[in-house]
Amino acid sequence: MSIWWSLHLRREAASVPLARRLLLGTMESAGVDPDISYDLSVALTEACANAVEHGGDAVPGTSCEAYRVTAYLDGDQCRIEVADSGPGFPAGNARTLLRPAGEDAEHGRGLCLIQELADHVHIGNKPGRGGAVVSFDKILKWRKVPSLLPA
């Protein structure tokens, strides 16, 4: 089975649960194991929250009011990409962004959480105009459906 969708969302907190509900509904309809669906929905929530919070103006005086979420379920794999039009990630080694935050830090755990919940994570910047891109994928497992046939 192959399913994909893409959303163009306003950078507002209310957009985050919309993306999450769409992903959960898609996975439920496709028969994905609920534990896998939950892990991916939490990772998506973190990526969207980052786009809402940090995907602001790349250039002062310009407006970056939206971000994009794309999900692909293809065979036994799901790939999710969240891209914004903000300033992007700082230049340098992406691994520094995936280090755990300090114990008393109030922010800085989202990318690490995504890394723990997904099989592969890629963070980077869009070429050209800029903006951050977080993509992650996970091998899918399927719901166990009890057999309707007598044993």
PDB file of C-alpha atoms in Angstrom:
ATOM      1  CA  MET A   1       0.000   0.000   0.000  1.00  0.00           C
ATOM      2  CA  SER A   2       1.204   3.483  -0.788  1.00  0.00           C
ATOM      3  CA  ILE A   3      -0.285   6.654   0.708  1.00  0.00           C
ATOM      4  CA  TRP A   4       1.086  10.187   0.769  1.00  0.00           C
ATOM      5  CA  TRP A   5      -0.217  13.597   1.756  1.00  0.00           C
ATOM      6  CA  SER A   6       1.161  17.075   2.151  1.00  0.00           C
ATOM      7  CA  LEU A   7      -0.126  19.958   4.262  1.00  0.00           C
ATOM      8  CA  HIS A   8       0.696  23.632   4.029  1.00  0.00           C
ATOM      9  CA  LEU A   9       0.054  24.940   7.557  1.00  0.00           C
ATOM     10  CA  ARG A  10       0.132  28.317   9.254  1.00  0.00           C
ATOM     11  CA  ARG A  11       2.799  28.726  11.921  1.00  0.00           C
ATOM     12  CA  GLU A  12       0.266  28.573  14.729  1.00  0.00           C
ATOM     13  CA  ALA A  13       0.128  26.202  17.685  1.00  0.00           C
ATOM     14  CA  ALA A  14      -3.345  25.035  16.575  1.00  0.00           C
ATOM     15  CA  SER A  15      -1.844  23.517  13.398  1.00  0.00           C
ATOM     16  CA  VAL A  16       0.212  20.963  15.314  1.00  0.00           C
ATOM     17  CA  PRO A  17      -2.649  18.722  16.521  1.00  0.00           C
ATOM     18  CA  LEU A  18      -4.217  18.884  13.059  1.00  0.00           C
ATOM     19  CA  ALA A  19      -1.124  17.327  11.483  1.00  0.00           C
ATOM     20  CA  ARG A  20      -0.908  14.767  14.285  1.00  0.00           C
ATOM     21  CA  ARG A  21      -4.563  13.709  13.934  1.00  0.00           C
ATOM     22  CA  LEU A  22      -4.219  13.345  10.160  1.00  0.00           C
ATOM     23  CA  LEU A  23      -1.161  11.132  10.590  1.00  0.00           C
ATOM     24  CA  LEU A  24      -2.846   8.978  13.242  1.00  0.00           C
ATOM     25  CA  GLY A  25      -5.980   8.604  11.109  1.00  0.00           C
ATOM     26  CA  THR A  26      -3.959   7.636   8.058  1.00  0.00           C
ATOM     27  CA  MET A  27      -2.009   5.042  10.002  1.00  0.00           C
ATOM     28  CA  GLU A  28      -5.096   3.601  11.637  1.00  0.00           C
ATOM     29  CA  SER A  29      -6.812   3.288   8.253  1.00  0.00           C
ATOM     30  CA  ALA A  30      -3.729   1.589   6.800  1.00  0.00           C
ATOM     31  CA  GLY A  31      -3.584  -0.913   9.692  1.00  0.00           C
ATOM     32  CA  VAL A  32      -0.328   0.272  11.277  1.00  0.00           C
ATOM     33  CA  ASP A  33       0.432  -1.015  14.768  1.00  0.00           C
ATOM     34  CA  PRO A  34      -0.784   1.573  17.328  1.00  0.00           C
ATOM     35  CA  ASP A  35       2.595   1.714  19.120  1.00  0.00           C
ATOM     36  CA  ILE A  36       4.387   2.644  15.883  1.00  0.00           C
ATOM     37  CA  SER A  37       1.658   5.175  15.053  1.00  0.00           C
ATOM     38  CA  TYR A  38       2.021   6.755  18.485  1.00  0.00           C
ATOM     39  CA  ASP A  39       5.827   7.008  18.205  1.00  0.00           C
ATOM     40  CA  LEU A  40       5.595   8.692  14.805  1.00  0.00           C
ATOM     41  CA  SER A  41       2.840  11.035  15.967  1.00  0.00           C
ATOM     42  CA  VAL A  42       4.965  12.216  18.907  1.00  0.00           C
ATOM     43  CA  ALA A  43       7.955  12.730  16.577  1.00  0.00           C
ATOM     44  CA  LEU A  44       5.734  14.672  14.159  1.00  0.00           C
ATOM     45  CA  THR A  45       4.398  16.803  17.016  1.00  0.00           C
ATOM     46  CA  GLU A  46       7.950  17.729  18.027  1.00  0.00           C
ATOM     47  CA  ALA A  47       8.981  18.582  14.459  1.00  0.00           C
ATOM     48  CA  CYS A  48       5.861  20.721  13.920  1.00  0.00           C
ATOM     49  CA  ALA A  49       6.304  22.487  17.258  1.00  0.00           C
ATOM     50  CA  ASN A  50       9.878  23.354  16.227  1.00  0.00           C
ATOM     51  CA  ALA A  51       8.655  24.740  12.894  1.00  0.00           C
ATOM     52  CA  VAL A  52       6.023  26.838  14.660  1.00  0.00           C
ATOM     53  CA  GLU A  53       8.465  28.164  17.251  1.00  0.00           C
ATOM     54  CA  HIS A  54      11.665  28.546  15.226  1.00  0.00           C
ATOM     55  CA  GLY A  55      10.531  28.742  11.588  1.00  0.00           C
ATOM     56  CA  GLY A  56      10.199  32.529  11.710  1.00  0.00           C
ATOM     57  CA  ASP A  57      11.538  35.265   9.515  1.00  0.00           C
ATOM     58  CA  ALA A  58      14.689  34.315   7.672  1.00  0.00           C
ATOM     59  CA  VAL A  59      15.185  37.948   6.714  1.00  0.00           C
ATOM     60  CA  PRO A  60      13.921  40.776   8.912  1.00  0.00           C
ATOM     61  CA  GLY A  61      10.830  42.376   7.409  1.00  0.00           C
ATOM     62  CA  THR A  62       9.766  39.290   5.452  1.00  0.00           C
ATOM     63  CA  SER A  63       6.930  36.991   6.397  1.00  0.00           C
ATOM     64  CA  CYS A  64       7.349  33.261   6.913  1.00  0.00           C
ATOM     65  CA  GLU A  65       3.885  32.386   8.093  1.00  0.00           C
ATOM     66  CA  ALA A  66       3.697  28.769   6.961  1.00  0.00           C
ATOM     67  CA  TYR A  67       5.408  25.413   7.091  1.00  0.00           C
ATOM     68  CA  ARG A  68       4.894  22.165   5.196  1.00  0.00           C
ATOM     69  CA  VAL A  69       4.347  18.615   6.443  1.00  0.00           C
ATOM     70  CA  THR A  70       4.566  15.683   4.053  1.00  0.00           C
ATOM     71  CA  ALA A  71       4.033  12.031   4.981  1.00  0.00           C
ATOM     72  CA  TYR A  72       4.693   8.979   2.826  1.00  0.00           C
ATOM     73  CA  LEU A  73       3.572   5.489   3.750  1.00  0.00           C
ATOM     74  CA  ASP A  74       5.097   3.193   1.173  1.00  0.00           C
ATOM     75  CA  GLY A  75       5.181  -0.527   1.756  1.00  0.00           C
ATOM     76  CA  ASP A  76       6.652  -1.141   5.187  1.00  0.00           C
ATOM     77  CA  GLN A  77       8.135   2.319   5.676  1.00  0.00           C
ATOM     78  CA  CYS A  78       6.854   5.736   6.699  1.00  0.00           C
ATOM     79  CA  ARG A  79       8.791   8.913   5.922  1.00  0.00           C
ATOM     80  CA  ILE A  80       7.768  12.274   7.335  1.00  0.00           C
ATOM     81  CA  GLU A  81       9.232  15.644   6.382  1.00  0.00           C
ATOM     82  CA  VAL A  82       8.617  18.995   8.065  1.00  0.00           C
ATOM     83  CA  ALA A  83      10.021  22.077   6.308  1.00  0.00           C
ATOM     84  CA  ASP A  84       9.782  25.738   7.221  1.00  0.00           C
ATOM     85  CA  SER A  85      10.931  28.985   5.633  1.00  0.00           C
ATOM     86  CA  GLY A  86      12.799  30.414   8.581  1.00  0.00           C
ATOM     87  CA  PRO A  87      16.516  31.008   9.012  1.00  0.00           C
ATOM     88  CA  GLY A  88      17.299  27.279   9.091  1.00  0.00           C
ATOM     89  CA  PHE A  89      19.748  25.487  11.325  1.00  0.00           C
ATOM     90  CA  PRO A  90      23.057  27.114  12.199  1.00  0.00           C
ATOM     91  CA  ALA A  91      25.908  26.204   9.886  1.00  0.00           C
ATOM     92  CA  GLY A  92      28.140  23.433  11.111  1.00  0.00           C
ATOM     93  CA  ASN A  93      27.766  19.903  12.337  1.00  0.00           C
ATOM     94  CA  ALA A  94      24.161  18.743  12.667  1.00  0.00           C
ATOM     95  CA  ARG A  95      25.181  16.315  15.410  1.00  0.00           C
ATOM     96  CA  THR A  96      25.484  19.220  17.843  1.00  0.00           C
ATOM     97  CA  LEU A  97      21.732  19.774  17.440  1.00  0.00           C
ATOM     98  CA  LEU A  98      21.043  16.175  18.411  1.00  0.00           C
ATOM     99  CA  ARG A  99      22.803  16.346  21.760  1.00  0.00           C
ATOM    100  CA  PRO A 100      20.549  16.050  24.805  1.00  0.00           C
ATOM    101  CA  ALA A 101      19.636  19.277  26.567  1.00  0.00           C
ATOM    102  CA  GLY A 102      20.867  19.937  30.071  1.00  0.00           C
ATOM    103  CA  GLU A 103      18.882  18.529  32.959  1.00  0.00           C
ATOM    104  CA  ASP A 104      17.393  21.892  33.894  1.00  0.00           C
ATOM    105  CA  ALA A 105      16.858  23.157  30.327  1.00  0.00           C
ATOM    106  CA  GLU A 106      13.307  24.130  29.402  1.00  0.00           C
ATOM    107  CA  HIS A 107      13.861  23.567  25.662  1.00  0.00           C
ATOM    108  CA  GLY A 108      16.094  21.555  23.375  1.00  0.00           C
ATOM    109  CA  ARG A 109      14.756  18.020  23.635  1.00  0.00           C
ATOM    110  CA  GLY A 110      12.606  17.809  20.493  1.00  0.00           C
ATOM    111  CA  LEU A 111      15.226  16.713  17.959  1.00  0.00           C
ATOM    112  CA  CYS A 112      16.673  14.178  20.399  1.00  0.00           C
ATOM    113  CA  LEU A 113      13.204  12.769  21.013  1.00  0.00           C
ATOM    114  CA  ILE A 114      12.603  12.466  17.269  1.00  0.00           C
ATOM    115  CA  GLN A 115      15.921  10.622  16.953  1.00  0.00           C
ATOM    116  CA  GLU A 116      14.874   8.152  19.681  1.00  0.00           C
ATOM    117  CA  LEU A 117      11.446   7.483  18.150  1.00  0.00           C
ATOM    118  CA  ALA A 118      12.451   7.118  14.482  1.00  0.00           C
ATOM    119  CA  ASP A 119      14.800   4.732  12.717  1.00  0.00           C
ATOM    120  CA  HIS A 120      16.597   7.419  10.668  1.00  0.00           C
ATOM    121  CA  VAL A 121      16.638  11.199  11.084  1.00  0.00           C
ATOM    122  CA  HIS A 122      17.983  13.848   8.741  1.00  0.00           C
ATOM    123  CA  ILE A 123      18.156  17.510   9.654  1.00  0.00           C
ATOM    124  CA  GLY A 124      19.360  20.221   7.355  1.00  0.00           C
ATOM    125  CA  ASN A 125      18.522  23.365   5.467  1.00  0.00           C
ATOM    126  CA  LYS A 126      16.674  23.838   2.215  1.00  0.00           C
ATOM    127  CA  PRO A 127      18.964  24.930  -0.592  1.00  0.00           C
ATOM    128  CA  GLY A 128      18.564  28.452  -1.894  1.00  0.00           C
ATOM    129  CA  ARG A 129      16.081  30.552   0.047  1.00  0.00           C
ATOM    130  CA  GLY A 130      16.700  28.771   3.320  1.00  0.00           C
ATOM    131  CA  GLY A 131      14.561  27.155   5.920  1.00  0.00           C
ATOM    132  CA  ALA A 132      14.973  24.091   8.074  1.00  0.00           C
ATOM    133  CA  VAL A 133      14.030  20.567   7.020  1.00  0.00           C
ATOM    134  CA  VAL A 134      13.580  17.686   9.454  1.00  0.00           C
ATOM    135  CA  SER A 135      12.838  14.308   7.922  1.00  0.00           C
ATOM    136  CA  PHE A 136      12.575  10.975   9.638  1.00  0.00           C
ATOM    137  CA  ASP A 137      11.471   7.479   8.799  1.00  0.00           C
ATOM    138  CA  LYS A 138      10.457   4.321  10.554  1.00  0.00           C
ATOM    139  CA  ILE A 139       9.832   0.740   9.509  1.00  0.00           C
ATOM    140  CA  LEU A 140       6.146  -0.014   9.994  1.00  0.00           C
ATOM    141  CA  LYS A 141       4.618  -2.926  11.855  1.00  0.00           C
ATOM    142  CA  TRP A 142       1.021  -3.914  11.336  1.00  0.00           C
ATOM    143  CA  ARG A 143      -1.874  -4.453  13.725  1.00  0.00           C
ATOM    144  CA  LYS A 144      -2.410  -8.023  14.742  1.00  0.00           C
ATOM    145  CA  VAL A 145      -5.856  -8.983  13.510  1.00  0.00           C
ATOM    146  CA  PRO A 146      -7.349 -12.022  15.226  1.00  0.00           C
ATOM    147  CA  SER A 147      -8.202 -14.790  12.835  1.00  0.00           C
ATOM    148  CA  LEU A 148     -11.907 -15.212  12.142  1.00  0.00           C
ATOM    149  CA  LEU A 149     -11.431 -18.838  11.120  1.00  0.00           C
ATOM    150  CA  PRO A 150     -11.920 -21.614  13.705  1.00  0.00           C
ATOM    151  CA  ALA A 151      -8.735 -23.308  14.869  1.00  0.00           C
TER     152      ALA A 151
END
